[in-house]
XYZ file of C-alpha atoms in Angstrom:
490
model
C -15.217 -10.628 29.147
C -17.966 -12.958 30.287
C -20.454 -11.091 28.081
C -18.019 -11.244 25.151
C -17.763 -15.012 25.617
C -21.488 -15.184 24.875
C -22.770 -16.161 28.296
C -26.121 -14.478 27.627
C -26.901 -13.282 24.066
C -25.786 -11.171 21.097
C -27.424 -8.085 22.624
C -25.091 -8.253 25.637
C -22.129 -9.030 23.387
C -22.840 -5.799 21.535
C -22.541 -3.880 24.822
C -19.366 -5.745 25.802
C -17.611 -5.139 22.455
C -18.460 -1.454 22.556
C -17.189 -1.106 26.131
C -13.948 -2.953 25.374
C -13.461 -0.820 22.247
C -13.738 2.364 24.312
C -11.293 1.017 26.909
C -8.810 -0.059 24.224
C -8.961 3.421 22.633
C -7.107 5.127 25.481
C -3.512 4.613 26.538
C -4.370 4.519 30.240
C -6.873 1.686 29.888
C -5.440 -0.202 26.890
C -3.185 -2.431 28.992
C -6.170 -3.589 31.079
C -7.764 -4.946 27.891
C -4.409 -6.205 26.599
C -4.169 -8.615 29.534
C -6.749 -10.707 27.640
C -5.239 -9.802 24.244
C -5.262 -13.163 22.474
C -8.737 -14.156 23.689
C -10.205 -10.712 22.948
C -8.871 -10.756 19.391
C -10.014 -14.314 18.696
C -13.487 -13.660 20.121
C -13.824 -10.357 18.208
C -12.813 -12.080 14.951
C -15.227 -14.956 15.541
C -18.054 -12.617 16.496
C -17.491 -10.406 13.439
C -17.715 -13.479 11.182
C -20.760 -15.106 12.804
C -22.889 -12.373 14.385
C -25.041 -11.644 11.319
C -26.038 -15.276 10.928
C -26.775 -15.563 14.664
C -28.985 -12.457 14.669
C -30.809 -13.547 11.512
C -31.448 -17.134 12.631
C -32.419 -16.249 16.200
C -34.329 -13.048 15.575
C -34.747 -11.317 12.193
C -35.433 -14.562 10.325
C -38.122 -15.574 12.824
C -41.188 -14.266 10.999
C -43.697 -15.355 13.638
C -43.514 -12.412 16.026
C -44.878 -14.549 18.882
C -41.871 -16.856 18.669
C -39.292 -14.083 19.015
C -37.545 -13.668 22.357
C -39.649 -11.079 24.179
C -36.587 -9.848 26.061
C -34.936 -8.902 22.758
C -38.100 -7.300 21.374
C -38.447 -5.105 24.456
C -34.803 -4.022 24.282
C -34.987 -3.169 20.583
C -38.256 -1.236 20.528
C -38.974 -0.660 24.240
C -42.004 -2.865 23.825
C -43.613 -0.553 21.265
C -43.442 -1.503 17.609
C -44.350 -4.167 15.112
C -42.128 -6.800 13.490
C -41.004 -4.363 10.782
C -39.638 -1.938 13.354
C -37.987 -4.798 15.218
C -36.350 -5.970 11.961
C -34.958 -2.501 11.257
C -33.607 -2.138 14.777
C -32.198 -5.680 14.743
C -30.397 -4.905 11.486
C -28.999 -1.697 12.938
C -27.731 -3.373 16.106
C -26.251 -6.342 14.217
C -24.366 -3.934 11.952
C -23.092 -2.041 14.995
C -21.988 -5.280 16.639
C -19.954 -6.272 13.589
C -18.437 -2.813 13.110
C -17.517 -2.492 16.787
C -15.773 -5.870 16.596
C -13.679 -4.485 13.744
C -13.057 -1.302 15.742
C -11.774 -3.378 18.668
C -9.386 -5.164 16.285
C -8.361 -1.725 14.970
C -7.198 -0.719 18.440
C -4.677 -3.583 18.485
C -3.708 -3.201 14.807
C -2.857 0.492 15.394
C -0.236 -0.608 17.905
C 0.924 -3.439 15.608
C -0.141 -6.005 18.201
C -1.110 -9.592 17.265
C -1.010 -8.896 13.510
C -0.357 -12.572 12.786
C -3.682 -13.396 14.498
C -5.707 -10.641 12.825
C -4.198 -11.305 9.393
C -5.074 -14.978 9.068
C -5.978 -15.539 5.426
C -9.292 -17.181 6.292
C -10.387 -14.109 8.263
C -9.117 -11.673 5.609
C -11.215 -13.496 3.021
C -14.357 -13.035 5.143
C -13.410 -9.470 6.067
C -14.193 -8.190 2.540
C -17.909 -8.821 3.070
C -18.074 -6.831 6.329
C -19.105 -3.483 4.907
C -22.152 -2.962 7.084
C -24.732 -2.365 4.386
C -26.332 1.073 4.273
C -27.196 0.928 7.969
C -23.964 1.826 9.721
C -22.829 4.442 7.205
C -20.508 6.260 9.638
C -18.168 3.260 9.939
C -15.640 2.330 7.208
C -15.924 -1.275 8.455
C -13.575 -3.663 6.593
C -11.575 -1.070 4.650
C -10.880 0.886 7.843
C -9.147 -2.153 9.353
C -7.338 -2.944 6.093
C -5.955 0.602 5.870
C -4.681 0.404 9.470
C -2.959 -2.874 8.580
C -1.417 -1.277 5.471
C 0.272 1.378 7.632
C 2.611 -1.270 9.085
C 5.275 -3.238 7.235
C 4.052 -6.633 8.492
C 0.447 -5.678 7.832
C 1.231 -4.804 4.194
C 2.964 -8.137 3.802
C -0.137 -10.055 4.962
C -2.523 -7.924 2.873
C -0.406 -8.379 -0.265
C -0.770 -12.158 0.085
C -4.588 -11.980 -0.019
C -5.739 -11.754 -3.627
C -9.360 -11.368 -2.501
C -8.549 -8.331 -0.351
C -6.547 -6.706 -3.169
C -9.363 -7.170 -5.695
C -11.919 -5.713 -3.280
C -9.692 -2.694 -2.574
C -9.307 -2.175 -6.338
C -13.081 -2.313 -6.856
C -13.572 0.145 -4.003
C -11.044 2.565 -5.524
C -13.097 2.622 -8.736
C -16.442 3.301 -7.075
C -18.479 6.224 -5.763
C -18.426 4.825 -2.228
C -17.766 7.332 0.581
C -14.680 5.289 1.475
C -13.175 5.347 -2.028
C -10.259 7.449 -0.790
C -9.402 4.769 1.797
C -9.170 2.146 -0.942
C -6.825 4.424 -2.919
C -4.737 5.032 0.228
C -4.309 1.267 0.676
C -3.216 0.782 -2.946
C -0.692 3.628 -2.735
C 0.787 2.234 0.492
C 1.232 -1.178 -1.167
C 2.717 0.308 -4.355
C 5.201 2.522 -2.519
C 6.582 -0.364 -0.429
C 9.283 -2.211 -2.384
C 8.540 -5.401 -0.441
C 4.928 -5.553 -1.630
C 5.025 -3.546 -4.873
C 5.931 -6.421 -7.197
C 3.554 -8.874 -5.517
C 0.489 -6.736 -6.213
C 1.474 -4.555 -9.153
C 0.087 -6.768 -11.904
C -3.369 -6.723 -10.300
C -3.409 -3.112 -9.109
C -1.993 -1.451 -12.248
C -4.938 -2.481 -14.410
C -7.333 -0.764 -11.980
C -5.524 2.409 -10.928
C -4.569 3.374 -14.493
C -8.175 4.598 -14.775
C -7.598 7.001 -11.861
C -4.522 8.865 -13.125
C -6.583 11.906 -14.195
C -8.434 12.170 -10.907
C -8.348 15.684 -9.477
C -9.231 16.356 -5.852
C -11.085 13.780 -3.795
C -12.259 15.057 -0.444
C -9.300 16.716 1.236
C -6.778 15.028 -1.083
C -5.658 17.398 -3.876
C -4.112 16.205 -7.172
C -4.671 12.558 -6.295
C -4.207 11.537 -9.937
C -0.658 12.907 -9.929
C 0.163 10.927 -6.778
C -1.165 7.745 -8.423
C 0.855 8.459 -11.588
C 4.064 8.827 -9.582
C 3.406 5.530 -7.787
C 2.792 3.722 -11.100
C 5.837 5.194 -12.864
C 8.136 4.916 -9.843
C 10.514 2.549 -11.639
C 9.152 2.694 -15.184
C 12.560 2.420 -16.854
C 13.279 -0.850 -15.034
C 9.723 -2.180 -15.343
C 10.427 -4.038 -18.599
C 12.539 -6.422 -16.551
C 10.275 -6.484 -13.484
C 6.900 -7.050 -15.153
C 6.526 -9.810 -17.715
C 2.790 -9.388 -18.248
C 2.239 -7.695 -21.618
C -1.083 -6.168 -20.528
C 0.645 -4.501 -17.572
C 3.426 -3.263 -19.852
C 0.860 -1.705 -22.162
C -0.944 -0.112 -19.190
C 2.304 1.503 -18.028
C 3.078 2.656 -21.549
C -0.376 4.252 -21.820
C 0.151 6.132 -18.540
C 3.573 7.324 -19.711
C 2.204 8.484 -23.075
C -0.771 10.248 -21.512
C 0.847 11.938 -18.522
C 4.358 12.596 -19.857
C 4.656 12.512 -23.654
C 1.316 14.113 -24.595
C 1.652 16.748 -21.897
C 5.082 17.772 -23.233
C 3.844 17.928 -26.837
C 0.754 19.970 -26.009
C 2.762 22.477 -23.963
C 4.777 23.249 -27.101
C 1.670 23.632 -29.299
C 0.241 27.049 -30.128
C -3.310 27.924 -29.132
C -4.317 27.930 -32.806
C -3.080 24.371 -33.268
C -4.958 23.235 -30.173
C -8.131 24.909 -31.423
C -7.803 23.084 -34.759
C -7.609 19.825 -32.831
C -10.735 20.687 -30.864
C -12.688 21.384 -34.051
C -11.511 18.115 -35.618
C -12.454 16.206 -32.453
C -15.932 17.747 -32.574
C -16.418 16.562 -36.176
C -15.226 13.026 -35.388
C -17.505 12.912 -32.340
C -20.501 13.864 -34.520
C -19.621 11.027 -36.909
C -19.371 8.618 -33.999
C -22.761 9.713 -32.629
C -24.351 9.238 -36.060
C -22.863 5.736 -36.386
C -24.078 4.867 -32.893
C -27.690 5.744 -33.686
C -27.466 3.790 -36.910
C -26.591 0.772 -34.806
C -22.974 0.573 -36.021
C -21.632 0.226 -32.500
C -18.140 -1.101 -33.255
C -17.542 1.626 -35.845
C -18.761 4.270 -33.370
C -16.425 2.891 -30.706
C -13.449 3.203 -33.081
C -14.412 6.821 -33.873
C -14.693 7.742 -30.167
C -11.225 6.245 -29.643
C -9.859 8.307 -32.551
C -11.377 11.456 -31.051
C -9.859 10.693 -27.623
C -6.404 10.266 -29.131
C -6.661 13.749 -30.680
C -8.521 15.616 -27.939
C -6.251 18.048 -25.971
C -5.715 17.130 -22.315
C -6.996 20.524 -21.190
C -10.419 19.807 -22.748
C -11.473 17.759 -19.748
C -15.212 18.130 -20.288
C -15.023 17.018 -23.925
C -12.853 14.028 -23.004
C -15.276 13.118 -20.208
C -18.143 12.934 -22.744
C -16.069 10.879 -25.186
C -15.082 8.356 -22.514
C -18.686 8.119 -21.324
C -20.000 7.562 -24.865
C -17.380 4.914 -25.497
C -18.436 3.206 -22.263
C -21.981 2.989 -23.649
C -20.605 1.266 -26.760
C -18.788 -1.277 -24.580
C -22.029 -1.908 -22.689
C -23.933 -2.680 -25.887
C -21.080 -4.971 -26.969
C -21.367 -6.805 -23.621
C -17.873 -5.850 -22.436
C -18.379 -4.743 -18.795
C -14.668 -4.460 -17.915
C -13.993 -1.884 -20.636
C -17.266 -0.099 -19.790
C -16.186 0.209 -16.133
C -12.756 1.460 -17.186
C -14.098 4.177 -19.508
C -16.883 5.231 -17.109
C -14.327 5.578 -14.305
C -12.095 7.749 -16.488
C -15.072 9.941 -17.349
C -15.956 10.282 -13.652
C -12.360 11.217 -12.807
C -12.539 14.042 -15.370
C -15.848 15.322 -13.948
C -15.918 18.354 -11.650
C -16.328 17.411 -8.863
C -15.231 13.802 -9.215
C -17.978 11.150 -9.551
C -20.620 13.696 -10.551
C -21.353 12.820 -14.212
C -24.793 11.194 -14.113
C -24.647 9.276 -17.410
C -21.282 7.727 -16.510
C -22.583 6.708 -13.087
C -25.558 4.924 -14.646
C -23.405 3.215 -17.275
C -20.915 2.008 -14.681
C -23.774 0.826 -12.477
C -25.015 -1.346 -15.350
C -21.508 -2.666 -16.029
C -20.988 -3.584 -12.366
C -24.361 -5.313 -12.444
C -23.212 -7.394 -15.415
C -20.184 -8.511 -13.382
C -22.292 -9.331 -10.315
C -20.709 -6.589 -8.164
C -23.909 -5.554 -6.413
C -22.491 -3.105 -3.878
C -20.561 -1.070 -6.444
C -23.569 -1.082 -8.773
C -25.845 0.079 -5.950
C -23.564 2.955 -4.918
C -23.316 4.263 -8.482
C -27.085 3.973 -8.956
C -27.741 5.915 -5.743
C -25.347 8.645 -6.881
C -27.085 8.683 -10.271
C -30.490 9.194 -8.636
C -29.049 11.917 -6.377
C -27.858 13.671 -9.522
C -31.348 13.393 -11.033
C -32.867 14.924 -7.894
C -30.371 17.805 -7.741
C -30.834 18.620 -11.420
C -34.644 18.594 -11.130
C -36.132 21.935 -12.164
C -39.408 21.378 -10.305
C -39.939 20.189 -6.764
C -41.510 16.957 -7.981
C -38.707 14.769 -9.286
C -39.564 11.573 -11.121
C -36.993 8.834 -10.511
C -36.409 6.842 -13.727
C -38.106 3.458 -13.642
C -34.990 1.598 -14.773
C -32.951 3.146 -11.920
C -35.645 2.211 -9.385
C -35.501 -1.387 -10.653
C -31.728 -1.442 -10.273
C -31.930 -0.056 -6.739
C -34.500 -2.694 -5.782
C -32.407 -5.505 -7.237
C -29.134 -4.434 -5.622
C -30.656 -3.533 -2.253
C -31.883 -7.103 -1.979
C -28.482 -8.502 -3.023
C -26.565 -6.277 -0.583
C -28.930 -6.589 2.376
C -26.971 -7.042 5.590
C -28.474 -10.499 6.135
C -28.425 -11.586 2.468
C -25.721 -14.234 3.011
C -27.394 -15.548 6.189
C -30.773 -15.668 4.432
C -29.293 -17.543 1.487
C -27.588 -20.036 3.773
C -30.724 -20.581 5.857
C -32.953 -20.956 2.777
C -30.520 -23.453 1.267
C -30.531 -25.431 4.517
C -34.326 -25.504 4.568
C -34.430 -26.632 0.943
C -32.067 -29.510 1.769
C -34.297 -30.544 4.702
C -37.322 -30.597 2.410
C -35.478 -32.807 -0.054
C -34.070 -35.160 2.596
C -37.402 -35.622 4.360
C -39.216 -36.200 1.043
C -41.893 -33.666 1.892
C -42.277 -34.567 5.580
C -40.519 -31.380 6.698
C -43.071 -28.729 7.637
C -42.524 -25.118 6.727
C -44.858 -22.192 6.255
C -46.003 -20.910 2.862
C -43.363 -18.140 2.752
C -40.586 -20.662 3.327
C -41.987 -22.976 0.653
C -42.131 -20.116 -1.842
C -38.560 -19.089 -1.077
C -37.331 -22.678 -1.432
C -39.129 -23.023 -4.757
C -37.709 -19.693 -5.960
C -34.186 -20.758 -5.021
C -34.654 -24.036 -6.917
C -35.879 -22.227 -10.059
C -33.046 -19.686 -9.863
C -30.399 -22.400 -9.497
C -31.802 -24.269 -12.490
C -32.002 -21.122 -14.619
C -28.655 -19.399 -14.145
C -29.472 -16.790 -16.784
C -32.131 -15.467 -14.423
C -29.518 -14.926 -11.734
C -26.970 -13.206 -13.914
C -29.282 -11.227 -16.179
C -28.179 -7.576 -15.942
C -30.456 -4.578 -16.099
C -29.068 -3.052 -19.274
C -30.160 -0.022 -21.282
C -33.878 0.552 -21.652
C -35.704 -1.756 -24.023
C -37.027 1.225 -25.954
C -33.529 2.410 -26.825
C -32.506 -1.091 -27.834
C -35.469 -1.353 -30.204
C -34.573 2.025 -31.723
C -31.014 0.857 -32.373
C -32.257 -2.374 -33.966
C -34.693 -0.498 -36.222
C -31.971 1.954 -37.265
C -29.625 -0.942 -38.054
C -32.252 -2.625 -40.261
C -32.959 0.636 -42.110
C -29.253 1.214 -42.763
C -28.869 -2.320 -44.148
C -31.842 -1.806 -46.494
C -30.328 1.477 -47.698
C -27.006 -0.230 -48.451
C -28.777 -2.999 -50.417
C -30.817 -0.431 -52.364
C -27.682 1.523 -53.317
C -25.849 -1.632 -54.419
C -28.795 -2.527 -56.663
């Protein structure tokens, strides 16, 4: 407990949190930890929220290796290693410290102890950012704690009141993250509880409608059917319950897709279904032609027409149509619709989340919305697909994907928030001291970069869209088509 109170340093706190987590995991030793229950929980929450900034300011952010605490350096690298190795190890240990704090809170949440303390709205808001980066990949971090809370009635009540948590769970459920299934579990638990269903339905419905055709995900078979049942649980009464017209339309679309169309197609002969497939193929060819002529809106309408006709059993064809329509939405600068269609395409893929083009398109759409983590995960999956599909041993990673990875890795770095806060503080000191504040060249460059980025917001939000070459091709095709139309009219 003395170590947890921070009597020495964050390195010792890491040991203390891990030890207390192990003790709290077992029935025989839980009560010994529970004697300090309130203090343990408060300290674990505080440490989880502040540890990254502490480690960055006191160690990782100290670029002069001679000014780092030698005691910490020796612990991290056993005295052998340069600053780069120390940075990597410091990042790893900081991530472990944060994740073990959440694990300690998990031990109390599992027993439904002190939920009112753990579920303070201020902490829940900060919890969403505790995902551990790519360092501590074996820990579900924030979503693991949220799912434990969703297993209890009181926990669901607190989670339902946090709009930020709900939105982050929804984003996770429509991602290629390893913990996607946990996000879906949380949403299903909230939807199936009558006390929380109507508080969160209007937010959740617009996300999970894209997952209704999901097949198996990990060890969860027919997950799309489970989601459909949760959405249509009280569909006949929903016209009274839900006033939002967009939500009403979403429910109607699910009903038409999963109930009405399925019934109609079961009664159709194989010949009739084959006729539909041929017609869909012709419409798709028209849509592709329009797309390459630069008539994006017209192509989008044709892809929609093809989707309305395409039989539900033709999953591969529908996957391609959704993915192509997502590309149209991207070019029309509509990231929400692009994410929706890409997600539907990935749900239809076998296995789920394995269609490379859809992954790349959704990665771009998430980038447009500033959702760096989701964009990064999709881009990594896209590159994995490129590597697996490589015929030769030497696989060339596309330049545009490498750029996206570089951009999002920087944005999702474990210490990104601490770095931003520290840089902003240094910039303020420079301004207040009117140039008297001394900082090294690296700090000056970072301060100047931050100033330029804040003045030019377009630089911050500029997404990495489709390759410039493709865009130029589309523009040239559009100009040629316009000239042809003018020539014919003359």
